[in-house]
C-alpha cells in the first residue's frame, strides 16, 4: 500500500511569493495534518483537516491556509513568504481523530531566499 | 498545556552499546505516547507506540514503557548499530485533541 505522498519534494522561493504544497493521504485515511519542522527542532502543528473541515489550527499567522478535497488530499498555502518560513513541511494522515497514530510523508523542503 | 521534554543530544555511542533516551510528558487525561525516528533527509517514521499505562511498545529492538506515575516514556535499545544513527522524537496525542505534540528531538550518532 502506498504511504503518504507529498509534492514537490523541494522548492525554492523568494520573499513575498506564494507557495502551494500538496499531500495525498494513505488510502482510507480521512484526516490530514500539516506540520512545520524548522532545522534542528521538532515538528510544530499547523492544521488538521477531517472530512474536509478544519478541526484544528496551530499558532501560525493567517498567511498560512489549507484545504482538503473530497478525495481527502490536501493543500497547504503560504502567502507573502518570509525567510523564516524556510523549513521542512510534513503532511501526516490518520484514519480519524483523537489519539490515533499519524503516518508521515517524506516532506517538502521549502527554502525562501 | 500538553508538552513533551526529551534529553538533549547529540548522543554518541559505540556500536553494540546500550541506548537510553529520556522522555517525560505533561498532559491532561490519558495520552497515547509515540517514538518517531527521522533518518537524514527523510520524513518521520513511527518507531513504536503505547496507548495506556504500563504498556510496552517495541520494534526493531527498541522498547519504551508508558509510566504514568513518573509521566515518562524512555526509549531503550540493548545493542545499537551504526544504522540506528538518526534523530529520535518523543510525542503524544490526546483524546479530543487534534494534533501530535513533539519533543525537540535527540540526535543519535553510532560509531563503528
Tab-separated table of C-alpha atoms in Angstrom, chain A residues 38-110:
chain	number	residue	atom	x	y	z
A	38	UNK	CA	12.490	24.046	11.275
A	39	UNK	CA	16.041	22.696	11.138
A	40	UNK	CA	17.086	21.234	14.452
A	41	UNK	CA	13.619	21.324	16.018
A	42	UNK	CA	10.627	19.056	16.396
A	43	UNK	CA	7.605	19.387	14.111
A	44	UNK	CA	5.121	22.129	15.009
A	45	UNK	CA	1.423	21.639	14.279
A	46	UNK	CA	-0.140	23.929	11.655
A	47	UNK	CA	-3.532	22.457	10.681
A	48	UNK	CA	-5.689	19.377	10.869
A	49	UNK	CA	-8.486	18.614	8.429
A	50	UNK	CA	-11.030	15.849	8.771
A	51	UNK	CA	-13.836	15.186	6.320
A	52	UNK	CA	-12.939	18.383	4.508
A	53	UNK	CA	-13.387	20.571	7.587
A	54	UNK	CA	-10.726	22.334	9.596
A	55	UNK	CA	-10.607	20.670	13.017
A	56	UNK	CA	-7.583	22.351	14.499
A	57	UNK	CA	-5.163	25.165	13.925
A	58	UNK	CA	-1.788	25.835	15.472
A	59	UNK	CA	-0.166	29.127	16.324
A	60	UNK	CA	0.604	30.257	12.800
A	61	UNK	CA	-0.313	33.562	11.070
A	62	UNK	CA	-3.172	33.939	8.624
A	63	UNK	CA	-0.659	33.760	5.769
A	64	UNK	CA	-0.963	30.013	6.227
A	65	UNK	CA	-4.115	28.356	4.912
A	66	UNK	CA	-5.143	24.880	3.860
A	67	UNK	CA	-7.971	22.878	2.447
A	68	UNK	CA	-8.990	19.273	1.996
A	69	UNK	CA	-10.615	17.896	-1.110
A	70	UNK	CA	-13.395	15.279	-1.499
A	71	UNK	CA	-10.751	12.599	-2.153
A	72	UNK	CA	-9.128	13.601	1.210
A	73	UNK	CA	-5.995	15.017	-0.402
A	74	UNK	CA	-4.916	18.380	0.913
A	75	UNK	CA	-3.092	21.561	0.004
A	76	UNK	CA	-1.195	23.926	2.244
A	77	UNK	CA	-0.822	27.506	1.017
A	78	UNK	CA	1.574	30.071	2.368
A	79	UNK	CA	1.319	33.680	1.178
A	80	UNK	CA	3.794	36.537	1.441
A	81	UNK	CA	6.696	34.214	2.201
A	82	UNK	CA	9.256	35.234	4.798
A	83	UNK	CA	12.791	33.945	5.255
A	84	UNK	CA	11.608	32.303	8.466
A	85	UNK	CA	9.181	30.116	6.537
A	86	UNK	CA	12.125	28.062	5.292
A	87	UNK	CA	11.523	24.597	6.728
A	88	UNK	CA	10.515	21.023	6.048
A	89	UNK	CA	6.727	20.838	5.721
A	90	UNK	CA	5.335	17.494	6.750
A	91	UNK	CA	1.953	16.052	5.992
A	92	UNK	CA	0.508	13.278	8.136
A	93	UNK	CA	-2.605	11.191	7.741
A	94	UNK	CA	-4.659	9.101	10.141
A	95	UNK	CA	-7.916	7.188	9.860
A	96	UNK	CA	-9.806	9.616	12.115
A	97	UNK	CA	-9.344	11.983	15.025
A	98	UNK	CA	-8.067	11.779	18.580
A	99	UNK	CA	-5.220	9.639	19.837
A	100	UNK	CA	-4.610	7.755	16.627
A	101	UNK	CA	-1.189	7.212	15.126
A	102	UNK	CA	-0.255	9.706	12.441
A	103	UNK	CA	1.673	8.475	9.428
A	104	UNK	CA	4.013	10.997	7.900
A	105	UNK	CA	5.033	11.706	4.341
A	106	UNK	CA	8.619	12.474	3.297
A	107	UNK	CA	8.005	16.220	3.439
A	108	UNK	CA	8.517	19.204	1.186
A	109	UNK	CA	11.667	21.172	1.848
A	110	UNK	CA	10.998	24.879	1.275
